[in-house]
Amino acid sequence: SQQGEEDPQALSIQEGENATMNCSYKTSINNLQWYRQNSGRGLVHLILIRSNEREKHSGRLRVTLDTSKKSSSLLITASRAADTASYFCATDALDNNNDMRFGAGTRLTVKP
Amino acid sequence: EPEVTQTPSHQVTQMGQEVILRCVPISNHLYFYWYRQILGQKVEFLVSFYNNEISEKSEIFDDQFSVERPDGSNFTLKIRSTKLEDSAMYFCASSGGPTWGEKLFFGSGTQLSVL
């Protein structure tokens, strides 16, 4: 079944550095979304990028989408300790009723 | 800001018992979902629900699982006879549409422990 796969599984950086997380998927999509999860909590939507968009910004977040490579990246600039969380990409797929499917996430640790 | 609420936050049950997990989606949303997450692992899709019926279900959502929207506000997940491997965090989500694949709003989850 369609789902995003994040890479790397874990990332540890210093405060102030940029963090880049990648997501790959298998089939055609309508949109791709990134979510954040603090430990033991629900997922919070960060940003949505549609299949006809290539790049989107929201505050310190920058998302790119390359449909030819079936991949997306999430860049967090000037990271803060409070950015420590797991980040998930989710994709709908044209052949599964457009339900969002999630990957295993990237665990980001930002050290102060 | 409106939010999805889930109760209880923790549920402990004996293997073979029935459990009902409850969710109150955001009031004007049309699409409802259950996901689960085993500790530290991926978020797995269970079922989606629209217009008072299941739209899609995953292979995890077998005959032991059922969903219901008994009134205009609640959305429940029932597990008829729990197994040890059902232990997980269960998340309810809703979305306003108007099409599938829009932003999901998640509840804080119910941690289910099957002993």
Short mmCIF file of N, CA, C and O in Angstrom, two decimals, chain A residues 6-88:
data_model
loop_
_atom_site.label_atom_id
_atom_site.label_comp_id
_atom_site.label_asym_id
_atom_site.label_seq_id
_atom_site.Cartn_x
_atom_site.Cartn_y
_atom_site.Cartn_z
N GLU A 6 10.44 7.86 5.37
CA GLU A 6 11.32 8.96 5.72
C GLU A 6 12.76 8.49 5.86
O GLU A 6 13.05 7.35 6.20
N ASP A 7 13.61 9.45 5.66
CA ASP A 7 15.05 9.20 5.74
C ASP A 7 15.73 10.49 6.19
O ASP A 7 15.40 11.55 5.66
N PRO A 8 16.63 10.51 7.17
CA PRO A 8 17.07 9.33 7.93
C PRO A 8 16.05 8.93 9.00
O PRO A 8 15.08 9.64 9.22
N GLN A 9 16.30 7.82 9.65
CA GLN A 9 15.43 7.40 10.75
C GLN A 9 15.62 8.30 11.96
O GLN A 9 14.67 8.54 12.71
N ALA A 10 16.85 8.75 12.16
CA ALA A 10 17.15 9.63 13.29
C ALA A 10 18.18 10.66 12.86
O ALA A 10 19.05 10.37 12.03
N LEU A 11 18.06 11.85 13.42
CA LEU A 11 18.95 12.96 13.09
C LEU A 11 19.21 13.76 14.35
O LEU A 11 18.26 14.13 15.05
N SER A 12 20.48 14.03 14.61
CA SER A 12 20.82 14.80 15.81
C SER A 12 21.69 15.98 15.38
O SER A 12 22.71 15.80 14.69
N ILE A 13 21.29 17.18 15.75
CA ILE A 13 22.00 18.38 15.34
C ILE A 13 22.10 19.34 16.51
O ILE A 13 21.43 19.16 17.55
N GLN A 14 22.91 20.37 16.34
CA GLN A 14 23.03 21.42 17.34
C GLN A 14 22.02 22.53 17.04
O GLN A 14 21.68 22.78 15.87
N GLU A 15 21.59 23.18 18.09
CA GLU A 15 20.70 24.33 17.94
C GLU A 15 21.32 25.33 16.98
O GLU A 15 22.53 25.59 17.03
N GLY A 16 20.49 25.89 16.11
CA GLY A 16 20.98 26.86 15.14
C GLY A 16 21.30 26.25 13.78
O GLY A 16 21.29 26.96 12.78
N GLU A 17 21.56 24.95 13.76
CA GLU A 17 21.82 24.28 12.49
C GLU A 17 20.51 24.02 11.76
O GLU A 17 19.43 24.07 12.33
N ASN A 18 20.65 23.70 10.48
CA ASN A 18 19.48 23.32 9.68
C ASN A 18 19.30 21.81 9.72
O ASN A 18 20.28 21.06 9.80
N ALA A 19 18.06 21.39 9.65
CA ALA A 19 17.74 19.95 9.63
C ALA A 19 17.01 19.63 8.34
O ALA A 19 16.04 20.32 7.99
N THR A 20 17.48 18.61 7.64
CA THR A 20 16.81 18.19 6.41
C THR A 20 16.37 16.74 6.54
O THR A 20 17.16 15.87 6.89
N MET A 21 15.10 16.53 6.28
CA MET A 21 14.53 15.18 6.31
C MET A 21 13.92 14.89 4.95
O MET A 21 13.37 15.78 4.31
N ASN A 22 14.02 13.66 4.53
CA ASN A 22 13.55 13.27 3.21
C ASN A 22 12.45 12.24 3.29
O ASN A 22 12.33 11.50 4.27
N CYS A 23 11.66 12.22 2.24
CA CYS A 23 10.53 11.28 2.17
C CYS A 23 10.45 10.77 0.75
O CYS A 23 10.54 11.55 -0.20
N SER A 24 10.29 9.46 0.60
CA SER A 24 10.07 8.89 -0.72
C SER A 24 8.78 8.10 -0.71
O SER A 24 8.35 7.59 0.33
N TYR A 25 8.14 8.03 -1.86
CA TYR A 25 6.87 7.32 -1.96
C TYR A 25 6.83 6.60 -3.29
O TYR A 25 7.72 6.76 -4.13
N LYS A 26 5.81 5.78 -3.48
CA LYS A 26 5.84 4.86 -4.62
C LYS A 26 4.87 5.21 -5.76
O LYS A 26 5.19 5.00 -6.93
N THR A 27 3.67 5.67 -5.44
CA THR A 27 2.70 5.85 -6.52
C THR A 27 2.30 7.32 -6.65
O THR A 27 2.67 8.16 -5.85
N SER A 28 1.54 7.61 -7.65
CA SER A 28 1.13 9.00 -7.90
C SER A 28 0.27 9.52 -6.76
O SER A 28 -0.51 8.78 -6.17
N ILE A 29 0.43 10.79 -6.48
CA ILE A 29 -0.26 11.39 -5.34
C ILE A 29 -1.00 12.66 -5.75
O ILE A 29 -0.71 13.25 -6.80
N ASN A 30 -1.95 13.06 -4.91
CA ASN A 30 -2.56 14.37 -5.03
C ASN A 30 -1.81 15.40 -4.20
O ASN A 30 -1.61 16.52 -4.62
N ASN A 31 -1.43 14.99 -3.00
CA ASN A 31 -0.67 15.89 -2.15
C ASN A 31 0.19 15.11 -1.18
O ASN A 31 0.00 13.92 -0.98
N LEU A 32 1.12 15.80 -0.59
CA LEU A 32 2.01 15.24 0.41
C LEU A 32 2.00 16.18 1.60
O LEU A 32 2.01 17.40 1.42
N GLN A 33 1.94 15.62 2.78
CA GLN A 33 1.87 16.44 3.98
C GLN A 33 2.98 16.04 4.95
O GLN A 33 3.40 14.88 4.98
N TRP A 34 3.41 17.00 5.73
CA TRP A 34 4.36 16.73 6.80
C TRP A 34 3.68 17.02 8.14
O TRP A 34 2.96 18.01 8.28
N TYR A 35 3.94 16.12 9.08
CA TYR A 35 3.38 16.23 10.42
C TYR A 35 4.52 16.11 11.43
O TYR A 35 5.56 15.51 11.17
N ARG A 36 4.25 16.64 12.59
CA ARG A 36 5.19 16.56 13.70
C ARG A 36 4.51 15.86 14.86
O ARG A 36 3.31 16.05 15.10
N GLN A 37 5.28 15.07 15.61
CA GLN A 37 4.75 14.40 16.78
C GLN A 37 5.73 14.55 17.93
O GLN A 37 6.86 14.06 17.85
N ASN A 38 5.27 15.21 18.98
CA ASN A 38 6.04 15.20 20.22
C ASN A 38 5.79 13.87 20.91
O ASN A 38 4.74 13.26 20.72
N SER A 39 6.74 13.45 21.69
CA SER A 39 6.72 12.11 22.27
C SER A 39 5.39 11.80 22.95
O SER A 39 4.95 12.53 23.84
N GLY A 40 4.74 10.73 22.50
CA GLY A 40 3.51 10.28 23.15
C GLY A 40 2.29 11.13 22.87
O GLY A 40 1.25 10.95 23.51
N ARG A 41 2.40 12.04 21.93
CA ARG A 41 1.27 12.93 21.64
C ARG A 41 0.73 12.68 20.24
O ARG A 41 1.27 11.89 19.47
N GLY A 42 -0.36 13.36 19.92
CA GLY A 42 -0.93 13.25 18.59
C GLY A 42 -0.10 14.00 17.56
O GLY A 42 0.77 14.80 17.89
N LEU A 43 -0.36 13.72 16.31
CA LEU A 43 0.37 14.37 15.23
C LEU A 43 -0.23 15.74 14.94
O LEU A 43 -1.45 15.92 14.99
N VAL A 44 0.65 16.66 14.62
CA VAL A 44 0.23 18.01 14.31
C VAL A 44 0.64 18.33 12.88
O VAL A 44 1.81 18.15 12.51
N HIS A 45 -0.31 18.80 12.12
CA HIS A 45 -0.04 19.12 10.72
C HIS A 45 0.90 20.32 10.62
O HIS A 45 0.72 21.33 11.31
N LEU A 46 1.90 20.20 9.75
CA LEU A 46 2.85 21.30 9.54
C LEU A 46 2.60 21.99 8.21
O LEU A 46 2.49 23.22 8.15
N ILE A 47 2.54 21.22 7.15
CA ILE A 47 2.49 21.83 5.83
C ILE A 47 1.99 20.81 4.81
O ILE A 47 2.21 19.61 4.95
N LEU A 48 1.28 21.29 3.82
CA LEU A 48 0.74 20.46 2.74
C LEU A 48 1.27 21.00 1.43
O LEU A 48 1.25 22.21 1.20
N ILE A 49 1.74 20.12 0.58
CA ILE A 49 2.19 20.54 -0.75
C ILE A 49 1.47 19.67 -1.78
O ILE A 49 1.38 18.45 -1.63
N ARG A 50 0.91 20.32 -2.78
CA ARG A 50 0.14 19.59 -3.78
C ARG A 50 1.05 19.10 -4.90
O ARG A 50 2.15 19.61 -5.11
N SER A 51 0.55 18.18 -5.66
CA SER A 51 1.39 17.52 -6.67
C SER A 51 1.84 18.47 -7.77
O SER A 51 2.83 18.22 -8.45
N ASN A 52 1.11 19.60 -7.92
CA ASN A 52 1.52 20.55 -8.96
C ASN A 52 2.39 21.67 -8.40
O ASN A 52 2.70 22.63 -9.10
N GLU A 53 2.79 21.55 -7.15
CA GLU A 53 3.68 22.52 -6.53
C GLU A 53 5.07 21.91 -6.37
O GLU A 53 5.21 20.70 -6.19
N ARG A 54 6.07 22.76 -6.38
CA ARG A 54 7.45 22.26 -6.27
C ARG A 54 8.08 22.65 -4.94
O ARG A 54 9.00 21.98 -4.45
N GLU A 55 7.62 23.76 -4.39
CA GLU A 55 8.23 24.24 -3.15
C GLU A 55 7.19 25.05 -2.38
O GLU A 55 6.33 25.70 -2.97
N LYS A 56 7.30 24.94 -1.04
CA LYS A 56 6.39 25.70 -0.20
C LYS A 56 7.12 26.10 1.07
O LYS A 56 7.97 25.35 1.58
N HIS A 57 6.79 27.27 1.59
CA HIS A 57 7.43 27.77 2.80
C HIS A 57 6.37 28.05 3.85
O HIS A 57 5.26 28.48 3.53
N SER A 58 6.76 27.83 5.10
CA SER A 58 5.93 28.26 6.21
C SER A 58 6.85 28.54 7.39
O SER A 58 7.38 27.64 8.02
N GLY A 59 7.07 29.82 7.65
CA GLY A 59 8.00 30.20 8.73
C GLY A 59 9.39 29.64 8.47
O GLY A 59 9.99 29.89 7.42
N ARG A 60 9.89 28.85 9.40
CA ARG A 60 11.23 28.25 9.25
C ARG A 60 11.20 26.93 8.49
O ARG A 60 12.22 26.26 8.36
N LEU A 61 10.05 26.56 7.99
CA LEU A 61 9.91 25.30 7.25
C LEU A 61 9.94 25.55 5.75
O LEU A 61 9.34 26.51 5.26
N ARG A 62 10.66 24.66 5.07
CA ARG A 62 10.64 24.70 3.61
C ARG A 62 10.47 23.27 3.12
O ARG A 62 11.21 22.39 3.51
N VAL A 63 9.46 23.08 2.29
CA VAL A 63 9.18 21.75 1.76
C VAL A 63 9.35 21.79 0.25
O VAL A 63 8.93 22.74 -0.41
N THR A 64 9.99 20.76 -0.27
CA THR A 64 10.08 20.61 -1.72
C THR A 64 9.43 19.29 -2.12
O THR A 64 9.33 18.36 -1.32
N LEU A 65 8.99 19.26 -3.35
CA LEU A 65 8.37 18.05 -3.89
C LEU A 65 8.88 17.84 -5.30
O LEU A 65 8.82 18.76 -6.13
N ASP A 66 9.38 16.64 -5.55
CA ASP A 66 9.83 16.26 -6.89
C ASP A 66 9.02 15.03 -7.30
O ASP A 66 9.33 13.92 -6.90
N THR A 67 7.98 15.25 -8.08
CA THR A 67 7.10 14.13 -8.44
C THR A 67 7.78 13.17 -9.42
O THR A 67 7.41 12.00 -9.47
N SER A 68 8.77 13.65 -10.15
CA SER A 68 9.46 12.74 -11.08
C SER A 68 10.31 11.73 -10.31
O SER A 68 10.48 10.59 -10.73
N LYS A 69 10.81 12.15 -9.15
CA LYS A 69 11.60 11.25 -8.31
C LYS A 69 10.77 10.66 -7.19
O LYS A 69 11.28 9.87 -6.39
N LYS A 70 9.52 11.08 -7.11
CA LYS A 70 8.64 10.64 -6.03
C LYS A 70 9.31 10.85 -4.66
O LYS A 70 9.47 9.92 -3.86
N SER A 71 9.71 12.08 -4.44
CA SER A 71 10.37 12.39 -3.18
C SER A 71 10.06 13.80 -2.73
O SER A 71 9.70 14.67 -3.54
N SER A 72 10.20 14.01 -1.44
CA SER A 72 9.99 15.32 -0.84
C SER A 72 11.04 15.53 0.24
O SER A 72 11.59 14.56 0.79
N SER A 73 11.33 16.79 0.53
CA SER A 73 12.21 17.06 1.65
C SER A 73 11.60 18.15 2.52
O SER A 73 10.87 19.02 2.02
N LEU A 74 11.88 18.05 3.80
CA LEU A 74 11.47 19.05 4.78
C LEU A 74 12.74 19.64 5.36
O LEU A 74 13.57 18.92 5.92
N LEU A 75 12.87 20.94 5.23
CA LEU A 75 14.02 21.65 5.79
C LEU A 75 13.53 22.53 6.92
O LEU A 75 12.59 23.32 6.74
N ILE A 76 14.15 22.38 8.08
CA ILE A 76 13.89 23.28 9.21
C ILE A 76 15.14 24.12 9.37
O ILE A 76 16.23 23.60 9.63
N THR A 77 15.00 25.42 9.21
CA THR A 77 16.17 26.29 9.33
C THR A 77 16.31 26.81 10.76
O THR A 77 15.33 26.89 11.50
N ALA A 78 17.54 27.13 11.13
CA ALA A 78 17.83 27.72 12.44
C ALA A 78 17.12 26.96 13.54
O ALA A 78 16.30 27.52 14.29
N SER A 79 17.41 25.66 13.64
CA SER A 79 16.66 24.79 14.55
C SER A 79 16.79 25.23 16.00
O SER A 79 17.78 25.86 16.40
N ARG A 80 15.78 24.86 16.77
CA ARG A 80 15.72 25.16 18.20
C ARG A 80 15.53 23.86 18.96
O ARG A 80 15.01 22.89 18.40
N ALA A 81 15.87 23.87 20.23
CA ALA A 81 15.67 22.66 21.04
C ALA A 81 14.20 22.22 21.01
O ALA A 81 13.90 21.03 21.03
N ALA A 82 13.30 23.19 20.92
CA ALA A 82 11.87 22.88 20.90
C ALA A 82 11.43 22.17 19.61
O ALA A 82 10.30 21.67 19.53
N ASP A 83 12.30 22.13 18.60
CA ASP A 83 11.97 21.40 17.37
C ASP A 83 12.17 19.91 17.54
O ASP A 83 11.82 19.12 16.65
N THR A 84 12.75 19.50 18.67
CA THR A 84 12.94 18.07 18.93
C THR A 84 11.61 17.36 18.91
O THR A 84 10.70 17.68 19.67
N ALA A 85 11.47 16.39 18.00
CA ALA A 85 10.21 15.68 17.80
C ALA A 85 10.43 14.64 16.71
O ALA A 85 11.52 14.56 16.12
N SER A 86 9.40 13.88 16.41
CA SER A 86 9.41 13.00 15.24
C SER A 86 8.64 13.68 14.12
O SER A 86 7.61 14.30 14.37
N TYR A 87 9.14 13.55 12.92
CA TYR A 87 8.53 14.19 11.76
C TYR A 87 8.13 13.10 10.76
O TYR A 87 8.93 12.22 10.42
N PHE A 88 6.88 13.19 10.33
CA PHE A 88 6.33 12.18 9.43
C PHE A 88 5.86 12.83 8.14
O PHE A 88 5.26 13.91 8.17
#
